[in-house]
mmCIF file of C-alpha atoms in Angstrom:
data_model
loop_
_atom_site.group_PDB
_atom_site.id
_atom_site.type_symbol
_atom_site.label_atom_id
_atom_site.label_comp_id
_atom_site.label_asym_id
_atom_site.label_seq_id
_atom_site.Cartn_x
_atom_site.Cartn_y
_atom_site.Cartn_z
ATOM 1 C CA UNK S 967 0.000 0.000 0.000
ATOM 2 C CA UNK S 968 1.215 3.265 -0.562
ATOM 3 C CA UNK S 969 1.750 5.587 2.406
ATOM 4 C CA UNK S 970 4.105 9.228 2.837
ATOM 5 C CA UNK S 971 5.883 10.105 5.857
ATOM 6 C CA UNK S 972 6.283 13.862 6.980
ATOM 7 C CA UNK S 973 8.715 13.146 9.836
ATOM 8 C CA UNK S 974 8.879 16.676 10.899
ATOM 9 C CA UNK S 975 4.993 17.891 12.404
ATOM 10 C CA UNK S 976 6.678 21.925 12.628
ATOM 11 C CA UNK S 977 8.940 23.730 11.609
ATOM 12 C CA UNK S 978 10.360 27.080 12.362
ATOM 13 C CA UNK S 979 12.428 29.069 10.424
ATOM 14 C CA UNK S 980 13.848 32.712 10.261
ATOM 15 C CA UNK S 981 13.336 35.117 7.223
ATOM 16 C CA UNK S 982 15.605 34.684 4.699
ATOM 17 C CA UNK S 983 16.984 31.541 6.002
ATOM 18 C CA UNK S 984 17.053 28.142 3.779
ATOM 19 C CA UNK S 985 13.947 25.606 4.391
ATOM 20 C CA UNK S 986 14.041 21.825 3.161
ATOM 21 C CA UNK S 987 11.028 19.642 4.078
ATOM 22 C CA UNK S 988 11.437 16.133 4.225
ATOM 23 C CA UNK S 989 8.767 13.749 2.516
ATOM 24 C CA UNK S 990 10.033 9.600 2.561
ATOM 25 C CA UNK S 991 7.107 7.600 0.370
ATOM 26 C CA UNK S 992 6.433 3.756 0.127
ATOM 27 C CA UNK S 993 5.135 2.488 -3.323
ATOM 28 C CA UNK S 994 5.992 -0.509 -5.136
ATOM 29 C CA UNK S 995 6.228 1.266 -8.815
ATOM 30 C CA UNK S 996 7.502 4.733 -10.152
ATOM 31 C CA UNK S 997 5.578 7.230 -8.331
ATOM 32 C CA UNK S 998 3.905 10.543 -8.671
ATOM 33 C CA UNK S 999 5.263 12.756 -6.635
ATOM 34 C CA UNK S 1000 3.585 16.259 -5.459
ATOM 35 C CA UNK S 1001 4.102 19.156 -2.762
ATOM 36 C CA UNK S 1002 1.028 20.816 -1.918
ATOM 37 C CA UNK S 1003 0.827 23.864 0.225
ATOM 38 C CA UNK S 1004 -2.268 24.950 2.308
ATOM 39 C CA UNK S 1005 -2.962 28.705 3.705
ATOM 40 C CA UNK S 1006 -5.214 28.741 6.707
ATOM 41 C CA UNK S 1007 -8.796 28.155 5.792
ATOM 42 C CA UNK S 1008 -7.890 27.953 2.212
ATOM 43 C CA UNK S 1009 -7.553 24.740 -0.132
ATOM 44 C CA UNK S 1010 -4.412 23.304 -1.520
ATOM 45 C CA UNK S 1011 -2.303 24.735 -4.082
ATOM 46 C CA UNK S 1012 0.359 22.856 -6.000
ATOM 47 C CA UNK S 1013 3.709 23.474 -5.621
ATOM 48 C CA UNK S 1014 5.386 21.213 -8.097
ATOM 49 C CA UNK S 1015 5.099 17.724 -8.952
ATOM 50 C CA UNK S 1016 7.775 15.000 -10.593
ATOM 51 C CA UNK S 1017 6.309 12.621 -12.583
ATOM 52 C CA UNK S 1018 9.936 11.419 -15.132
ATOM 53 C CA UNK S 1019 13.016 12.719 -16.053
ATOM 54 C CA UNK S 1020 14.705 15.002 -14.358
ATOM 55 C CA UNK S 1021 15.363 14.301 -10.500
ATOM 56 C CA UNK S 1022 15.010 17.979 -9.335
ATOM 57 C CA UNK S 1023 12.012 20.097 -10.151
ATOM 58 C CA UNK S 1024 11.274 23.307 -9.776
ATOM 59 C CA UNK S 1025 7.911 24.844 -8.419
ATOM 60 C CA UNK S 1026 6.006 28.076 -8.055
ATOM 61 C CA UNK S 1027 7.163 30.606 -5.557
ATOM 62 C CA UNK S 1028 10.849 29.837 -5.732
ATOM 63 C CA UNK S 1029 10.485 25.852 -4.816
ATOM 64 C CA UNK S 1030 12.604 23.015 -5.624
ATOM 65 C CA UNK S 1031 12.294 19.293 -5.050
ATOM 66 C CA UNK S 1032 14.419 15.967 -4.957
ATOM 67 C CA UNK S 1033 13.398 12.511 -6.211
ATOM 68 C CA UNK S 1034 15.960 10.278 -4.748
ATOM 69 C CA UNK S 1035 14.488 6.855 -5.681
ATOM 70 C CA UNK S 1036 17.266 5.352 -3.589
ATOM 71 C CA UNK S 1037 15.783 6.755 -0.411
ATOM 72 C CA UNK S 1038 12.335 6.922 -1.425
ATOM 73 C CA UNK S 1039 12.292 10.686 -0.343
ATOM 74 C CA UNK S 1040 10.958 13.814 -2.099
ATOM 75 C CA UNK S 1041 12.342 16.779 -0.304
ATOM 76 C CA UNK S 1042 11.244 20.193 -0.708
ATOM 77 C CA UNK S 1043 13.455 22.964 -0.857
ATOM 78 C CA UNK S 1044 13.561 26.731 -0.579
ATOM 79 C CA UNK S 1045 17.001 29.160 -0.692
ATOM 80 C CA UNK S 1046 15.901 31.980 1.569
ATOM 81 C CA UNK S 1047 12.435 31.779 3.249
ATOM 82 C CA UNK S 1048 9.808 34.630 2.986
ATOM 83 C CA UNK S 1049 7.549 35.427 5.703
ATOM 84 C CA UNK S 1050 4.542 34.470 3.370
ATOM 85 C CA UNK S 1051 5.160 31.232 3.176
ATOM 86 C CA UNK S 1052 4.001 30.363 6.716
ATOM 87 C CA UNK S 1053 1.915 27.543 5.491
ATOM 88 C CA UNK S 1054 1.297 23.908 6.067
ATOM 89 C CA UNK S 1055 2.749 21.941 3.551
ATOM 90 C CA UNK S 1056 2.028 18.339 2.486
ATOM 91 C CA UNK S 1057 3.512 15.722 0.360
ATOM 92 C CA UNK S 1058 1.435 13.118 -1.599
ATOM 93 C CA UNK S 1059 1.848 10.109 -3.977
ATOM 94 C CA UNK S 1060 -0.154 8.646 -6.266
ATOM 95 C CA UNK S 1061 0.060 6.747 -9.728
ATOM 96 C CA UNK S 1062 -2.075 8.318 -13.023
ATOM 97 C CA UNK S 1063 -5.912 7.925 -11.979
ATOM 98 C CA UNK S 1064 -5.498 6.692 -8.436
ATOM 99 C CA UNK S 1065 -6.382 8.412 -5.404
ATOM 100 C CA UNK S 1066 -3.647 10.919 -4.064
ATOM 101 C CA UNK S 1067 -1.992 9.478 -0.722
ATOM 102 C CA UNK S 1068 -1.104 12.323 1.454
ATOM 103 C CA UNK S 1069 0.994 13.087 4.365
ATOM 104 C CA UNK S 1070 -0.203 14.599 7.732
ATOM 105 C CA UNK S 1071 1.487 17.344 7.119
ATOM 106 C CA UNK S 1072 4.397 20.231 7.985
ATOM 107 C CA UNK S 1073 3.306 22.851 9.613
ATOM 108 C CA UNK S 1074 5.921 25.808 8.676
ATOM 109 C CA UNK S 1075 6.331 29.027 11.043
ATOM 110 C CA UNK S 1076 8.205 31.597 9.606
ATOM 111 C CA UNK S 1077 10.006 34.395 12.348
ATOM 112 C CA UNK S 1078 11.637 37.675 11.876
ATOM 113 C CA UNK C 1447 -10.032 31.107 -15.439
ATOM 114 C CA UNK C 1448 -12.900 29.749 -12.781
ATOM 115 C CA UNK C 1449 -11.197 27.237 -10.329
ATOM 116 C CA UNK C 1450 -13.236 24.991 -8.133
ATOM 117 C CA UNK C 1451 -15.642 26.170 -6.400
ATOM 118 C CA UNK C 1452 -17.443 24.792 -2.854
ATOM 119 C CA UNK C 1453 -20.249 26.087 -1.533
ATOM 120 C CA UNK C 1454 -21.239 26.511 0.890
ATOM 121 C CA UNK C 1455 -17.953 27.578 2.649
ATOM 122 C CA UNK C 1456 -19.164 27.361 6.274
ATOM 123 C CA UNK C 1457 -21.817 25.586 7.797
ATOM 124 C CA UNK C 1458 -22.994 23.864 11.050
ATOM 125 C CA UNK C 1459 -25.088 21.249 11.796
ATOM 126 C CA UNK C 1460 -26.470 18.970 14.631
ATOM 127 C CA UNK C 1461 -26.160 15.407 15.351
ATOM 128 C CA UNK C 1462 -28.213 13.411 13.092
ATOM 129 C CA UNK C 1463 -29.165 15.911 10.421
ATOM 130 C CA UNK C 1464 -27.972 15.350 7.398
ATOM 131 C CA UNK C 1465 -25.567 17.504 4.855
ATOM 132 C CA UNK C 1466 -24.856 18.149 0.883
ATOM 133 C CA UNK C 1467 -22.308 19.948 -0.122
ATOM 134 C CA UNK C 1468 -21.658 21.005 -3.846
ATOM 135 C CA UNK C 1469 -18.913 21.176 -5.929
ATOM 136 C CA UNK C 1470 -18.255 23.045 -9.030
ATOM 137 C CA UNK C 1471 -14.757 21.695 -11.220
ATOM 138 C CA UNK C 1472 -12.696 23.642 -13.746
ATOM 139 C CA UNK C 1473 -14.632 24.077 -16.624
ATOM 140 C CA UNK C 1474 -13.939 20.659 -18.955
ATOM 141 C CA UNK C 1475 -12.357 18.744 -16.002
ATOM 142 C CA UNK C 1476 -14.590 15.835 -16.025
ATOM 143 C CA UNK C 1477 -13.101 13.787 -12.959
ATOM 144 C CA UNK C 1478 -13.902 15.078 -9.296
ATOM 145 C CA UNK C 1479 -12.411 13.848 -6.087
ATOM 146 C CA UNK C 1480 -13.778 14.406 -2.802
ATOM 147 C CA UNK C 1481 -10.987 14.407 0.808
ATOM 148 C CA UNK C 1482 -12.526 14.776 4.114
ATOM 149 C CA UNK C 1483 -9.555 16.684 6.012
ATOM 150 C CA UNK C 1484 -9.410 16.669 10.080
ATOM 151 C CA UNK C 1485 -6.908 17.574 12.691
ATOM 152 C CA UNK C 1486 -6.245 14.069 13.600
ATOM 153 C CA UNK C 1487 -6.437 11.903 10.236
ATOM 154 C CA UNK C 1488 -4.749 14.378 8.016
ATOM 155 C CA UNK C 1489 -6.392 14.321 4.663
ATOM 156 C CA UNK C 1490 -8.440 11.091 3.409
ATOM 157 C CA UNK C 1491 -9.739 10.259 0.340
ATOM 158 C CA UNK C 1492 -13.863 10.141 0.458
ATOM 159 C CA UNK C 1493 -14.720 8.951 -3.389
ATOM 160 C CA UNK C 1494 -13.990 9.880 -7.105
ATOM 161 C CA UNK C 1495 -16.537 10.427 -10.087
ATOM 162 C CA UNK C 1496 -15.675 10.474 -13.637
ATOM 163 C CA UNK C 1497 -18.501 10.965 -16.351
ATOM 164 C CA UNK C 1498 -20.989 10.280 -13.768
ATOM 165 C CA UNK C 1499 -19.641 7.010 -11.947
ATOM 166 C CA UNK C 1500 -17.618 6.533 -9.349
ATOM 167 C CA UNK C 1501 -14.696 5.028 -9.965
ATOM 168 C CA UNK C 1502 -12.735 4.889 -6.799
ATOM 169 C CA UNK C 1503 -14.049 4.789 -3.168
ATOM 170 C CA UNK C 1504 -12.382 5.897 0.225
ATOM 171 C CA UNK C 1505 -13.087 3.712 3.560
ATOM 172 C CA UNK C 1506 -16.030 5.824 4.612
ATOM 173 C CA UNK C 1507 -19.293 4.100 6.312
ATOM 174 C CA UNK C 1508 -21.880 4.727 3.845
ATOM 175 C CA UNK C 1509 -23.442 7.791 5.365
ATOM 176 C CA UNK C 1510 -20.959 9.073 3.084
ATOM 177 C CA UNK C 1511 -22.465 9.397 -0.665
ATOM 178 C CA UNK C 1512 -21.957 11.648 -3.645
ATOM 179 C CA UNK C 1513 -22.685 11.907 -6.919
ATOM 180 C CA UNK C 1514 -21.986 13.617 -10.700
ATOM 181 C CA UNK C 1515 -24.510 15.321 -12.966
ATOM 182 C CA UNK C 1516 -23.958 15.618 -16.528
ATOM 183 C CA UNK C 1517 -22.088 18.980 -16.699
ATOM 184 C CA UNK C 1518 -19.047 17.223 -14.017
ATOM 185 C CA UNK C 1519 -20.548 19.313 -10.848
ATOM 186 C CA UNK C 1520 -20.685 16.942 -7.664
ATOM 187 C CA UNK C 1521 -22.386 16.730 -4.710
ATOM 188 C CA UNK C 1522 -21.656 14.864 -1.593
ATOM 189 C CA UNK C 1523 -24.125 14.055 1.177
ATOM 190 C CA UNK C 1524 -23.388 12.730 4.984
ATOM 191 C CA UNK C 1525 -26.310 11.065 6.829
ATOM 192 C CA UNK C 1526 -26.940 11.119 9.970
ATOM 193 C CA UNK C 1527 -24.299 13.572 11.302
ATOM 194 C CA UNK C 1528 -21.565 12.873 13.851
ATOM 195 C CA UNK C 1529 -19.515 14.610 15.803
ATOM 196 C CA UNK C 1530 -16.396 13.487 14.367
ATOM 197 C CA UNK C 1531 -17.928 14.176 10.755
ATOM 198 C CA UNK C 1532 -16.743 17.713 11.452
ATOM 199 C CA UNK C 1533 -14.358 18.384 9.380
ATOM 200 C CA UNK C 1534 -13.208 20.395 6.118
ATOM 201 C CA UNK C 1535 -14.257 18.379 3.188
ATOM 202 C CA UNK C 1536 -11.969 19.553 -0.200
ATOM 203 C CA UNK C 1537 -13.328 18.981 -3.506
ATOM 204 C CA UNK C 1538 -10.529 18.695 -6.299
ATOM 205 C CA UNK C 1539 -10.937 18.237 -10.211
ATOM 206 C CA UNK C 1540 -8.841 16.957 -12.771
ATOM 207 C CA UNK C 1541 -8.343 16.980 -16.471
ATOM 208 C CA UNK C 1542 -8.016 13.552 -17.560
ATOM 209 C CA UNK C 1543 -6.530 14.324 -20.656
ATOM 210 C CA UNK C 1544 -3.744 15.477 -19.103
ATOM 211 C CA UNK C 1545 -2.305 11.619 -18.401
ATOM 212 C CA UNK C 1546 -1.641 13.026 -15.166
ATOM 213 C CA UNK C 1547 -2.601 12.904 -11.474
ATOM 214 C CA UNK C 1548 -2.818 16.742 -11.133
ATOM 215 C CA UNK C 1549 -5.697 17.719 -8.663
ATOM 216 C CA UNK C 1550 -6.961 21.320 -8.285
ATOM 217 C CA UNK C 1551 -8.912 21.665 -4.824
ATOM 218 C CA UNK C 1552 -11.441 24.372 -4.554
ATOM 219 C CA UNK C 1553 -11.026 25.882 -0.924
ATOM 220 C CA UNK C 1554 -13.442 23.878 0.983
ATOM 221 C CA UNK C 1555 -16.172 23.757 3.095
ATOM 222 C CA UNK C 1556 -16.205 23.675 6.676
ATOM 223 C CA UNK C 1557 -18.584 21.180 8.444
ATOM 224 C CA UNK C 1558 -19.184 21.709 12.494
ATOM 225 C CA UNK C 1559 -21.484 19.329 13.720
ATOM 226 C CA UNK C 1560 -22.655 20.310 17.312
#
């Protein structure tokens, strides 16, 4: 079955600082991989997704990610945090037409 | 363009009424996924209609229904309200010509059951 891990529940970093948000996922195949971020009382938006090719892909709003099939992670990355992307952010897997498995989440607190 | 759109937004109910909420998808997205989302259980997939049939199905007692019309909108219904239905319930859509998995969610609507 396929599940995603979000080892870290929050996460606090200062303005401007770097910000990588881990993300390990279990599937037997080659997996669809997505970041989605959700504002308070708002739905999700997508950040990026990686579907083939290229192991790093870049997102909206300055985001990267990392398909390492080796360690089954999906990482997201971002250089130098704003204060606007306080958020909760979650990972998900899924293959083409099957429900989206998500994880429970990172909540990310951004200080001055 | 229009992106998916809930209503209502807000709304509270009491134990053992009952509850539709709508769903409106991105104009020709013809596949629409309901997630019930809670504090506790993170996000959980509650069922998926394409051209009018559901084609996948979350583990949800069957209080939990929805359905398609003919133009892709949705509507889900809970029976007989519980406390720990409350919850915000996400509608996404999909294009399935895409060959992808990508899900736009509309922003939600917000169930309190009191």
């Amino acid at each position: 079955a396929q599940s995603v891990t979000q080892p870290d529940i929050h996460i606090t970093v200062s303005e401007g600082a770097s910000l990588e948000l881990r993300c390990n996922y279990s599937y037997g195949a080659t997996p669809y991989l997505f970041w989605y971020v959700q504002s308070p009382g708002q739905g999700l938006q997508l950040l990026l997704k990686y579907f083939s090719g290229d192991t790093l892909v870049q997102g909206i709003k300055g985001f990267e990610a990392e398909f390492k099939r080796s360690q089954s992670s999906f990482n997201l990355r971002k250089p130098s945090v704003h204060w606007s992307d306080a958020a909760e952010y979650f990972c998900a897997v899924g293959p083409r037409l099957t429900p989206l498995v998500f994880g429970k989440g990172t909540r990310l607190s951004v200080i001055a | 363009k229009a992106g998916v759109t809930q209503t209502p937004r807000y709304l509270i109910k009491t134990r053992g009424q009952q509850v539709t909420l709508s769903c409106s998808p991105i104009s020709g997205h013809r596949s629409v996924s309901w997630y019930q989302q809670t504090p506790g259980q993170g996000l959980q997939f509650l069922f998926e209609y394409f051209s009018e049939t559901q084609r996948n199905k979350g583990n949800f007692p069957g209080r939990f229904s929805g359905r398609q019309f003919s133009n892709s909108r949705s509507e889900m219904n809970v029976s007989t309200l519980e406390l720990g239905d409350s919850a915000l319930y996400l509608c996404a859509s999909r294009k399935e010509a895409s060959g992808a998995n990508v899900l736009t969610f509309g922003a939600g609507s917000r169930l309190t059951v009191l």
